[in-house]
XYZ file of C-alpha atoms in Angstrom:
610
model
C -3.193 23.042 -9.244
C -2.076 21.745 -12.620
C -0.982 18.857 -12.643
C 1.217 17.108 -15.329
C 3.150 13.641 -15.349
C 7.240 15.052 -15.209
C 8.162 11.588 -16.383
C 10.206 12.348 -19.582
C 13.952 14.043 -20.071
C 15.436 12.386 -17.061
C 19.318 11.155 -17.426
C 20.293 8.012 -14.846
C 23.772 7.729 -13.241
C 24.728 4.872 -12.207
C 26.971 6.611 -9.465
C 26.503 9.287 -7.204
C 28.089 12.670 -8.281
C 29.840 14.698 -5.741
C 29.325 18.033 -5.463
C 32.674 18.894 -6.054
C 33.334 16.888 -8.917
C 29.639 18.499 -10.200
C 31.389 21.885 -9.927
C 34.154 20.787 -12.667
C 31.823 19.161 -14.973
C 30.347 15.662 -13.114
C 31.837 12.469 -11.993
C 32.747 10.706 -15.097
C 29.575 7.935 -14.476
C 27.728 6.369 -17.048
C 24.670 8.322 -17.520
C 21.841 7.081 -19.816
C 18.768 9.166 -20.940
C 15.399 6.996 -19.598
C 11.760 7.934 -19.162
C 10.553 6.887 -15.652
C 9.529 5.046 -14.067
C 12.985 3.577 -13.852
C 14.210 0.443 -11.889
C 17.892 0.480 -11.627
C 18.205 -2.385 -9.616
C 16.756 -5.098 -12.375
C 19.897 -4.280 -14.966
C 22.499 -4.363 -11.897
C 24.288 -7.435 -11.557
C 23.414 -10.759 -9.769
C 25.707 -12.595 -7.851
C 25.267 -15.259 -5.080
C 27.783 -12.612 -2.642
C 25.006 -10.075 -3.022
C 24.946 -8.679 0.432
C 20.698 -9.070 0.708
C 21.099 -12.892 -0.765
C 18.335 -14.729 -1.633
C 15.922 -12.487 0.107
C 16.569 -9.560 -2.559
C 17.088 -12.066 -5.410
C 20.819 -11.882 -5.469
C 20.997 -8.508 -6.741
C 23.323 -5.536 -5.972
C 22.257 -2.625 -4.072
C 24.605 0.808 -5.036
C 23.878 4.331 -4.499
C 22.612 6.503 -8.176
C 21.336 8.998 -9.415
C 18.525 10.729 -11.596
C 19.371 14.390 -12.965
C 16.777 16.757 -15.227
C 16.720 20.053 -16.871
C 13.418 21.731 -17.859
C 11.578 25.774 -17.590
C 9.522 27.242 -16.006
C 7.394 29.527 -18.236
C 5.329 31.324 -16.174
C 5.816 33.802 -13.187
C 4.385 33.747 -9.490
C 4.042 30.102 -10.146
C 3.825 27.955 -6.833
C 5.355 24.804 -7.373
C 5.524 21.217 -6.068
C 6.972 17.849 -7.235
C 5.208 14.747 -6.231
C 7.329 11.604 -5.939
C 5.159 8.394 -6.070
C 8.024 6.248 -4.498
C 11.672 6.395 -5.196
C 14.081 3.447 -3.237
C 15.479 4.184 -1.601
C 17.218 7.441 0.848
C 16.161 9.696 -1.809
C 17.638 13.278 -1.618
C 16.110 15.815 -3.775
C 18.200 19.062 -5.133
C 17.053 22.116 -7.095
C 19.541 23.832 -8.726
C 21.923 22.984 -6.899
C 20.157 23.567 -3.549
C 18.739 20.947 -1.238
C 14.996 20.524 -0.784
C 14.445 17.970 1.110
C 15.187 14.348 1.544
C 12.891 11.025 2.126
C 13.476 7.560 3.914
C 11.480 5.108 3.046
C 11.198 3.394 -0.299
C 7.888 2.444 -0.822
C 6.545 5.984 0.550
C 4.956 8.774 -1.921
C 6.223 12.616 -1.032
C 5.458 16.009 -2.344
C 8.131 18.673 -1.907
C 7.489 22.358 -2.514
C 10.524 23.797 -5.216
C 9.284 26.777 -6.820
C 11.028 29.067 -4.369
C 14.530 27.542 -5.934
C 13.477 28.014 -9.323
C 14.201 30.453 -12.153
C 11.890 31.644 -14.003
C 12.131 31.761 -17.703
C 15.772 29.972 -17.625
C 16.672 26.512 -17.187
C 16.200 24.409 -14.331
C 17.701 21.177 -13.100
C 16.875 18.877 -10.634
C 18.762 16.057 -9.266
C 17.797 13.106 -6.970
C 20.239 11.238 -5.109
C 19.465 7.600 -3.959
C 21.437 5.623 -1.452
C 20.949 1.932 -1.971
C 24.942 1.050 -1.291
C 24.074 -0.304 2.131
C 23.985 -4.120 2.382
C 21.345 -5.855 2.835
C 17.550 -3.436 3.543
C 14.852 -5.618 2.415
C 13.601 -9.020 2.665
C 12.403 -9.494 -0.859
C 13.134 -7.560 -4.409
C 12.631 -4.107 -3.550
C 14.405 -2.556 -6.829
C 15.945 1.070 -6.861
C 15.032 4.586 -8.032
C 12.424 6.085 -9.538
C 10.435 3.584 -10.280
C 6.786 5.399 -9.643
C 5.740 8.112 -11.313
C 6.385 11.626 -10.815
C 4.222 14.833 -10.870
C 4.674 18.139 -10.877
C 2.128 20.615 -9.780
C 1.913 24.353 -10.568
C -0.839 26.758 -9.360
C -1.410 30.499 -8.853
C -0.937 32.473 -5.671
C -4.668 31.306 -4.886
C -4.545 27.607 -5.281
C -5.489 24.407 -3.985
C -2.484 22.389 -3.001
C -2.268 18.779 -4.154
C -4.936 16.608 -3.046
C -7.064 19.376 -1.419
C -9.930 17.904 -2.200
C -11.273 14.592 0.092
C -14.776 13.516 -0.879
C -16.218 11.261 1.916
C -19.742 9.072 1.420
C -21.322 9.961 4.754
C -24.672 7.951 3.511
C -26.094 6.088 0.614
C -28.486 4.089 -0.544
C -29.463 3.450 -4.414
C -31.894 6.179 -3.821
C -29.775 9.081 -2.389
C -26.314 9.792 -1.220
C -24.668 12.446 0.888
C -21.165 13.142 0.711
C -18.861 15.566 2.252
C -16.412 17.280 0.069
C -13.463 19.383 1.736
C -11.016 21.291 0.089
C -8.243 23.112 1.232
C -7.439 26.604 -0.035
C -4.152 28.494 0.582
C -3.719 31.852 -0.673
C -0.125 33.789 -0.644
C -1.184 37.235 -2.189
C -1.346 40.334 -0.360
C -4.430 41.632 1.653
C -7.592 39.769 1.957
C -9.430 38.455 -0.825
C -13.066 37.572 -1.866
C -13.380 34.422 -4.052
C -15.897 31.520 -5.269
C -15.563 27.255 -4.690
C -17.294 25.695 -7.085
C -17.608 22.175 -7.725
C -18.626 20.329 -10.450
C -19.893 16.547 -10.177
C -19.482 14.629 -13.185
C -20.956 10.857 -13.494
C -18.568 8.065 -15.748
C -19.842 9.266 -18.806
C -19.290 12.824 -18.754
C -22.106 14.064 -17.459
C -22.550 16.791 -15.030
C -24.905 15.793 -12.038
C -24.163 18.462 -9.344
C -22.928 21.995 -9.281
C -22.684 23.678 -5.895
C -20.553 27.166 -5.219
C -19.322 28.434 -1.885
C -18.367 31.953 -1.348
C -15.084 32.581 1.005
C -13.043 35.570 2.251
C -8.877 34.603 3.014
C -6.393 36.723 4.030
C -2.900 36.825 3.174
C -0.925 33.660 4.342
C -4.256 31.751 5.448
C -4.972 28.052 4.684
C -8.929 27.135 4.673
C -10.476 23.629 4.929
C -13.779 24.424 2.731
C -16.694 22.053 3.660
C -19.759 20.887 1.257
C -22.442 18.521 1.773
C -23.849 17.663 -1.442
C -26.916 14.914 -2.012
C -26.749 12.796 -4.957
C -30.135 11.256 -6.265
C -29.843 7.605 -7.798
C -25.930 7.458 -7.096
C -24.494 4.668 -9.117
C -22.981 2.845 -6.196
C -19.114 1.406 -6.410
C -18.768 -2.200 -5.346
C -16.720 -5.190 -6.971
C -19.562 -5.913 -9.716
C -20.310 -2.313 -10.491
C -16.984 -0.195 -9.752
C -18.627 3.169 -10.930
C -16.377 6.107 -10.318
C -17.123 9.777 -10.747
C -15.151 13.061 -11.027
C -15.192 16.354 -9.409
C -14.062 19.616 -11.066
C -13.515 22.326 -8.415
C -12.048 25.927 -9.397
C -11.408 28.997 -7.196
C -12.717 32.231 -9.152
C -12.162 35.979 -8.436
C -14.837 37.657 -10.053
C -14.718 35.851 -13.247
C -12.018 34.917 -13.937
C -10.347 31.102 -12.605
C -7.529 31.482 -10.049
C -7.085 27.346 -10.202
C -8.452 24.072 -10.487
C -8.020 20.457 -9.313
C -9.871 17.224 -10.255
C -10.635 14.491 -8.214
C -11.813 10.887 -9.013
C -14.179 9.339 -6.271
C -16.361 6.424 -5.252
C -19.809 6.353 -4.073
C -19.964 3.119 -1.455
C -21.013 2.803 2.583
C -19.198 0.119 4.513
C -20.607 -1.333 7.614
C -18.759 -3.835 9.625
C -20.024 -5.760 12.815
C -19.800 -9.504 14.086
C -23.236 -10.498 13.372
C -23.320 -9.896 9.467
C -19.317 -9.233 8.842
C -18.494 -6.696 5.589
C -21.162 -5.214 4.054
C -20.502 -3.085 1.386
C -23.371 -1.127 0.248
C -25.601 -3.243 2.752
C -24.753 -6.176 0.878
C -22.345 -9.053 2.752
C -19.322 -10.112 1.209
C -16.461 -12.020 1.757
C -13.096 -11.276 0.756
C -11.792 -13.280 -1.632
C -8.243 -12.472 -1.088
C -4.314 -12.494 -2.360
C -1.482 -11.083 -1.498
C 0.495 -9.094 -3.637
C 4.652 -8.090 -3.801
C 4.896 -4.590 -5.851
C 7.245 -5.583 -8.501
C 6.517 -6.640 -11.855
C 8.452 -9.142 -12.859
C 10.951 -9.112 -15.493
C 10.627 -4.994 -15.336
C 11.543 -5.293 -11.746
C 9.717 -2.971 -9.587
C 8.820 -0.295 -12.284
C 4.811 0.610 -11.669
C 2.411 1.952 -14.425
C -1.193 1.717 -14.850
C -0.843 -0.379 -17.693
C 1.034 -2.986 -16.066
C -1.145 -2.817 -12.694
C -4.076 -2.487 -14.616
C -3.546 -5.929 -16.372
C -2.660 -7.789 -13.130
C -5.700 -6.811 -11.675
C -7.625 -7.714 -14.516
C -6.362 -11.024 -14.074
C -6.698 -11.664 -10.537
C -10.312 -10.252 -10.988
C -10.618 -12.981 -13.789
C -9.490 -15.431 -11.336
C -11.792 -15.005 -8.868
C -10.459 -12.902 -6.542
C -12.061 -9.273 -5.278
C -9.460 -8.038 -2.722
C -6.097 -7.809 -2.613
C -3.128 -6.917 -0.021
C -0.553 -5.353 -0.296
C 2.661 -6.559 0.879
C 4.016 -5.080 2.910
C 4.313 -1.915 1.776
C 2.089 1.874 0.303
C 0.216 0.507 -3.088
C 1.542 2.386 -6.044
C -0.741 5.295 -7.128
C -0.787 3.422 -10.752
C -2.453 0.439 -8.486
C -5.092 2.088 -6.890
C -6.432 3.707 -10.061
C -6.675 -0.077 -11.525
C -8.413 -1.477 -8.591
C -10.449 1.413 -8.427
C -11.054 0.560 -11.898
C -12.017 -3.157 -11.955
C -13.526 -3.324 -8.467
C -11.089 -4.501 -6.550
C -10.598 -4.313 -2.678
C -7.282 -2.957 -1.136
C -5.872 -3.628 2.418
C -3.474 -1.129 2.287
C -0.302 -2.058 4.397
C 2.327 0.436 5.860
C 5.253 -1.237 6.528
C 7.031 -4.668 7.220
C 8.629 -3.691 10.493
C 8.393 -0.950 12.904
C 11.048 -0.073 15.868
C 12.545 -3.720 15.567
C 14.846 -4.570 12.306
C 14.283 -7.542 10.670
C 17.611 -7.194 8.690
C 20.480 -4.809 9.262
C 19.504 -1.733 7.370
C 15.432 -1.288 7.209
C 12.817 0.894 7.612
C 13.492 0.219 11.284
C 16.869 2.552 11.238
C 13.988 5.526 10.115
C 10.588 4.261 11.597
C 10.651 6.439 14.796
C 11.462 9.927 12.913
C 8.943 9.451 9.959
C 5.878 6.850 10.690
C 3.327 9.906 11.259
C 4.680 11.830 8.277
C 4.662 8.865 6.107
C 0.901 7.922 7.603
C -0.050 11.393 6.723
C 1.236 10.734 3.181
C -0.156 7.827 2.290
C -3.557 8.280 3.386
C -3.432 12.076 1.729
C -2.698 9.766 -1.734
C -5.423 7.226 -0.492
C -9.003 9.150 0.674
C -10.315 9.419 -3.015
C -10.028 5.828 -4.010
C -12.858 3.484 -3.175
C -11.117 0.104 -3.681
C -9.359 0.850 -0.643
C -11.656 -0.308 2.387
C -8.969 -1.024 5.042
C -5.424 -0.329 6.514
C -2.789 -2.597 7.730
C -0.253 -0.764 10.302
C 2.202 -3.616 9.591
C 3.128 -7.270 9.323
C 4.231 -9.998 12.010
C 5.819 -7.144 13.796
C 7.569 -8.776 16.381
C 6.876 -5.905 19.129
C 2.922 -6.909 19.167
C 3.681 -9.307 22.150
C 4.779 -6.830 24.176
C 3.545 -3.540 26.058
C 5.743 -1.327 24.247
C 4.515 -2.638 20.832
C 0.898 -2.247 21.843
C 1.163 1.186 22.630
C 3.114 2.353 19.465
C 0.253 0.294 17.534
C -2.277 2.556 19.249
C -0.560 5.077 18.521
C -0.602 3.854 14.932
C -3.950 2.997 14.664
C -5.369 6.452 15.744
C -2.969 8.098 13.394
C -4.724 6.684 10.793
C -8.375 6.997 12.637
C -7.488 10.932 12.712
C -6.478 11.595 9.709
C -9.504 9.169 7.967
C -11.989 7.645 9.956
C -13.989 6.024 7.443
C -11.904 2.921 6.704
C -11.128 0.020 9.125
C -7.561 -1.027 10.610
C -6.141 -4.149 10.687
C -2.853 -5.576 11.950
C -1.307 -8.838 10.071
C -0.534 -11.122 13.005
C 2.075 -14.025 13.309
C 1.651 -14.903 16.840
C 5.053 -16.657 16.232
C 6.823 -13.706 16.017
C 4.718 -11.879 18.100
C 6.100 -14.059 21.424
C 9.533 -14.521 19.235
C 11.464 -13.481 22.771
C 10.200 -16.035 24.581
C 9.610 -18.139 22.279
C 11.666 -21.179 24.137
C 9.578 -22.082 26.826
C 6.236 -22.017 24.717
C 7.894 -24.109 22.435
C 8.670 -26.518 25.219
C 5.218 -26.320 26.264
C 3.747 -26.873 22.797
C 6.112 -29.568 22.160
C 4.768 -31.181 25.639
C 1.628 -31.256 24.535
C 2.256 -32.413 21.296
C 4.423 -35.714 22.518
C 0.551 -36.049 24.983
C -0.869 -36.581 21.060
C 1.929 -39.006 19.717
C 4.303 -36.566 18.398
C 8.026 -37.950 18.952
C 9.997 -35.024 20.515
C 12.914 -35.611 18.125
C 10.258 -34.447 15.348
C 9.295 -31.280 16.457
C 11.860 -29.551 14.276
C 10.378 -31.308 11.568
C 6.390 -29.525 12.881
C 8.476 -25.703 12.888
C 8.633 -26.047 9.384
C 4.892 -26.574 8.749
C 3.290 -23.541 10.446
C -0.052 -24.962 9.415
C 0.133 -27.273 12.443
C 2.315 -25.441 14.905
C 0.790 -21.687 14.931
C -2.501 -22.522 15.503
C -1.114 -24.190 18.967
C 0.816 -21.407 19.257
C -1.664 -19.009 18.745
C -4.169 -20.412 21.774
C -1.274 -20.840 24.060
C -2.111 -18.942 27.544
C 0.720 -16.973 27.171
C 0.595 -15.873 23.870
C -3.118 -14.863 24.310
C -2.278 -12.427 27.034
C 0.651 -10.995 25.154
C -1.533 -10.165 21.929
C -4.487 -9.386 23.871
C -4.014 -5.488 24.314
C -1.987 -5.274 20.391
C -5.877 -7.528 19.320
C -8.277 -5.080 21.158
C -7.631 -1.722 19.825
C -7.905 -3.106 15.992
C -11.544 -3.175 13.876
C -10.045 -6.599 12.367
C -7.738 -8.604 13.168
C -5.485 -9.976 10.364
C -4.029 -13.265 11.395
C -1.219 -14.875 9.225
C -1.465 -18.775 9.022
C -3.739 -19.623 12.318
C -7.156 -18.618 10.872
C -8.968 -22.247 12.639
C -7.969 -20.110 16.257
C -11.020 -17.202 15.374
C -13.697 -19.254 17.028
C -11.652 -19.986 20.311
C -11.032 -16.137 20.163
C -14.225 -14.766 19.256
C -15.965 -16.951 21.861
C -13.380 -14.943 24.689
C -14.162 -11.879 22.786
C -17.057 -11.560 21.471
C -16.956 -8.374 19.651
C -13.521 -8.979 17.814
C -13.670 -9.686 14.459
C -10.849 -11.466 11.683
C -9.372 -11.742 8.292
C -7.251 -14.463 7.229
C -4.210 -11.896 6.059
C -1.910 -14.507 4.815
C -2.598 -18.348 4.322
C -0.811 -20.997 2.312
C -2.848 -22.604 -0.548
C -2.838 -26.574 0.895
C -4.735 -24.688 3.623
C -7.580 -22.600 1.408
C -10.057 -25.323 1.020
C -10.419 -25.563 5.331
C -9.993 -21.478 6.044
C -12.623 -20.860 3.442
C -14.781 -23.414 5.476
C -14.365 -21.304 8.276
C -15.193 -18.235 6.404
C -18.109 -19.155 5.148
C -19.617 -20.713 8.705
C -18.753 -17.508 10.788
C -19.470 -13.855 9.891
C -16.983 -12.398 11.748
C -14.934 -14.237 9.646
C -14.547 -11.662 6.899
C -12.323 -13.559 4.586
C -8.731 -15.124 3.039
C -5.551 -13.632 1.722
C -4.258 -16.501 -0.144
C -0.149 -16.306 -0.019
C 0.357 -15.550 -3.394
C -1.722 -14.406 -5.178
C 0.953 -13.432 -7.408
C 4.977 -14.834 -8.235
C 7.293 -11.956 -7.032
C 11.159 -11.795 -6.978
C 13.301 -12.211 -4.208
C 12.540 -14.819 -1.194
C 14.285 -17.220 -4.322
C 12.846 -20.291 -4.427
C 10.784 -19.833 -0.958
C 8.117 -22.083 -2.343
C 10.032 -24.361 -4.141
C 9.751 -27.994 -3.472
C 13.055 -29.330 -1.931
C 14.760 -32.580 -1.744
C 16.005 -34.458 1.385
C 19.956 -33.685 0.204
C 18.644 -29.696 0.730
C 17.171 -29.915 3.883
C 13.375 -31.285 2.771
C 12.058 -28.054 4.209
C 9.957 -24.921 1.870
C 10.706 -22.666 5.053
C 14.422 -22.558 3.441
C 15.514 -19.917 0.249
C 16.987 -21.412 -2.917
C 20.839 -20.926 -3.978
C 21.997 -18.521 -7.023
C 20.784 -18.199 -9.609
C 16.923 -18.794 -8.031
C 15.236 -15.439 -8.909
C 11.389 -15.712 -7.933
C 9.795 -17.082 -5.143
C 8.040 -19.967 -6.525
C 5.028 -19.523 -5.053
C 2.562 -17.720 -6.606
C -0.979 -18.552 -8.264
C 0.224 -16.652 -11.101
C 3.660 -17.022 -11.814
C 5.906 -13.904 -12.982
C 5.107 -13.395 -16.113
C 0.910 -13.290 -15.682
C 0.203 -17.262 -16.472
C -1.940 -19.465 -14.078
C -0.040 -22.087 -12.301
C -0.934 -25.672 -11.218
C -2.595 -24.108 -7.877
C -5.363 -22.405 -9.260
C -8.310 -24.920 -8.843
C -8.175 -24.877 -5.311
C -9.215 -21.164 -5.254
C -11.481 -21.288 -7.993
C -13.389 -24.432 -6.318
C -13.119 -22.543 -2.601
C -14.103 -19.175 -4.672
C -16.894 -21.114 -6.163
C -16.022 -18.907 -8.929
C -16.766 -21.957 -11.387
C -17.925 -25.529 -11.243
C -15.357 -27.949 -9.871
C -13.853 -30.529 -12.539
C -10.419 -31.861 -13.233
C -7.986 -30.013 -14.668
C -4.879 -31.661 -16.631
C -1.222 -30.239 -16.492
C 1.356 -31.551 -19.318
């Protein structure tokens, strides 16, 4: 289908219309003409009653919303609009009419419209956001459209937006095979006779490939075309040499071209085992990690390749070649930049699952829309390279428990159906994992930690510096055989802030193999230690990579009158979290030698700070 960015002509209220007032000529809100994306939530007002606090940065949440007019030109057009991520609660209308609505914030969608257009005459849409709820997130999430938006248009005889998945089955730098399919819907009358062809194009333009497959579809039917093409002397993607290429496919009736889609692709094989870890074109590698928040600083949470394209470039500068994403869908702008710069993408799906973490999550809609929202993400995913694994969530408290093990499976092989060529992951806190019965492990811990001259009265003071007290955690007997079914079912195990517990692990389980998904910086220099002695050690996510808003003042230093704790949030007005590599606005804090030493990125030598 064709497929153009709908980002321009949009009006933003900053209150929700009813439709009654609509009928008599709108609300009387302040509307403002904007170009998306669009993050409402960065021009609200702060103010230390904010009902999400510190965690959202002290900002107001309130319901809006987006209106637009524009034509249609052309009849028998089949229509959708692609929504890359709109927070939050978004309900979308079409002339009047609702479409369809979606829950989660972070989430890209696709809704079919054209059967509530009119041709030839003017059009409006309108998307209604509810925000207005108290406290939903525990850092800045922002609020409306801040992704971009699509809309697609095809004939009767089309493919439908991304229905076309290229997967690497082999390659080597002498050959490649890949699998293309493509699905093909036609709504004419009668059965048709029609070509597939598909045009490979290398970076530069050139055409490498042409293959054509001939088809027969009746009225109403959807196909799933399959290829398998050979490539001679692919240029492989990888994180030195991120070489991308482009297919042009096009459905033609006799001669003439019933539609058309594009689709930009990687060339790369992963293998993964305990023996040599990641290897990426049958080359090891570790991963060189950070995590990421989505926002972008003083814009707020407003994605564009531009902006992504320069963080990246940075990080990439900085050493790093992977990146996660926390904890949420990567924008579509991301991908494209990683893809880009050869960067690797964990991929994460949510912060939270069936259990809230504050009042009004993702939890409230988790049950209803998990597969849909797996389905869309990974449908938005397949094409891009960078992305090498999944992450079904992060310290999800119901991992210590039955229940929680067997939604994860059921989690996992979502995924493993719908796109078995990249690896899953869960990003554990075993903390929270046991957070039920947390007590008595505590008293245990604490028992043995008096056995090693630990006062009892300080053991408060030990909770605050997870460093020392998950790792204990994480090998208690207990805790082990709550994880242990939630560990098994997972090709890597992402463990948050306990990475020296792999080798007591592995040893138990010999097959299992890790990733450091989130570790604080005083501890890079003795995880990346660890990485480097055992393979199935694939790598580190330092915690930040990257200043983000909300969690205010998380990682600043505090004094005794404050508590003399960095597990605590600052008081208004403290805006960013503090604890980032690169702070907010793109600049390289104090931090960075320790991951450009561990990175070995450089040779090690003092560094001065004014």
């Amino acid at each position: 289908m064709k497929k153009r960015v709908f980002n321009k002509g949009w009006v933003y209220h900053d209150t929700v219309t009813s439709s009654m007032a609509a009928g008599f000529g709108g609300g009387g809100d302040h509307a403002a003409e904007i170009e998306l994306p669009h993050d409402a939530m960065i021009h609200t007002r702060r103010s230390p009653n904010a009902a999400g606090g510190a965690a959202e940065g002290y900002f107001e949440s309130t319901d809006c919303e987006y209106t637009k007019q524009f034509r249609l030109e052309e009849k028998d057009q089949v229509c959708y609009l692609e929504f890359d991520g709109v927070y939050r609660n978004a309900s979308v209308l079409v002339n009047g009419e609702y479409v369809g609505r979606h829950c989660y914030g972070y989430g890209n969608f696709l809704l079919r419209i054209d059967g509530y257009l009119n041709v030839e005459q003017e059009n409006s849409i309108k998307v209604i956001v509810r925000n207005g709820t108290g406290a939903h997130s525990r850092w800045y999430s922002g609020q409306g459209i801040y992704r971009d938006v699509m809309l697609h248009t095809g004939s009767p005889l089309y493919i439908p937006p991304y229905g076309v998945r290229i997967t690497t089955i082999t390659a080597d730098e002498q050959i490649a095979r890949l699998k293309i399919e493509t699905d093909v819907k036609w709504e004419g009358k009668n059965e048709i006779r029609a070509r597939l062809v598909h045009v490979l194009k290398d970076s530069d333009g050139n055409q490498i490939h042409e293959s054509e497959t001939a088809f027969s579809i009746r009225s109403g039917e959807i196909f799933k075309l399959e290829k398998t093409v050979y490539i001679q002397n692919p240029a492989l993607w990888s994180t030195e040499s991120p070489n991308m290429y482009l297919c042009e496919s096009r459905i033609l009736t006799g001669e003439t071209e019933a539609d058309s889609a594009e689709a930009d692709f990687g060339i790369r094989r992963l293998d993964l085992d305990p023996v040599f870890g990641l290897r990426i074109n049958g080359k090891a590698i570790k991963l060189k990690g950070g995590c990421i928040h989505h926002d972008n600083g003083l814009l707020g949470a407003v994605s564009s390749y531009g902006l992504e394209f320069r963080r990246i470039k940075k990080l990439k500068e900085a050493g790093y070649n992977a990146v996660r994403s926390a904890h949420n869908p990567m924008s579509s702008a991301m991908l494209k930049a990683c893809d880009s710069l050869g960067m690797l993408v964990m991929d994460e799906l949510a912060d939270m699952w069936l259990q809230p973490k504050v009042t009004n999550d993702y939890s409230n809609d988790f049950e209803s829309n998990w597969e849909m929202d797996i389905e869309d993400m990974v449908r938005k995913v397949y094409n891009h390279p960078s992305v090498i694994m999944y992450s079904i969530g992060n310290e999800i408290p119901e991992t210590g428990t039955s229940a929680g093990a067997r939604m994860g499976r059921r989690i996992a092989e979502k995924y493993r159906s719908l796109d078995p060529t990249r690896y899953i992951t869960n990003s554990i806190n075993f903390m929270m994992a046991v957070i039920q019965k947390i007590g008595p492990i505590m008293q245990s811990v604490g028992m043995n930690l008096a056995q090693e001259g630990y006062a009892p009265d300080k053991i408060n003071d030990l909770m605050s510096d997870t460093t020392e007290l998950l790792p204990r955690i994480a090998v208690h007997p207990d805790v082990k055989k709550a994880v242990e079914e939630s560990l098994d079912f997972l090709d890597i195990i992402g463990i948050n802030y306990a990475s020296s517990v792999v080798s007591e692990y592995h040893r138990e389980h010999p097959d299992w193999m890790f990733v450091g998904s989130e570790t604080f910086p005083k501890s890079l220099s003795e995880n990346w230690a660890l990485v480097e002695e055992h393979p199935y050690l694939l790598g580190d996510f330092f915690w930040t990579a990257w200043d983000y808003l909300g969690e205010s003042g998380l990682g600043r230093i505090a004094d005794e009158k404050s508590g003399g704790t960095l597990a605590s949030m600052g008081n208004y007005p403290w805006l960013t979290a503090d604890t980032g590599d690169f702070d907010i606005t793109g600049f390289r804090k104090p931090v960075y030698p320790i991951g450009e030493n561990c990175f070995s990125i450089r040779k090690k030598k003092p560094r001065i700070f004014a």
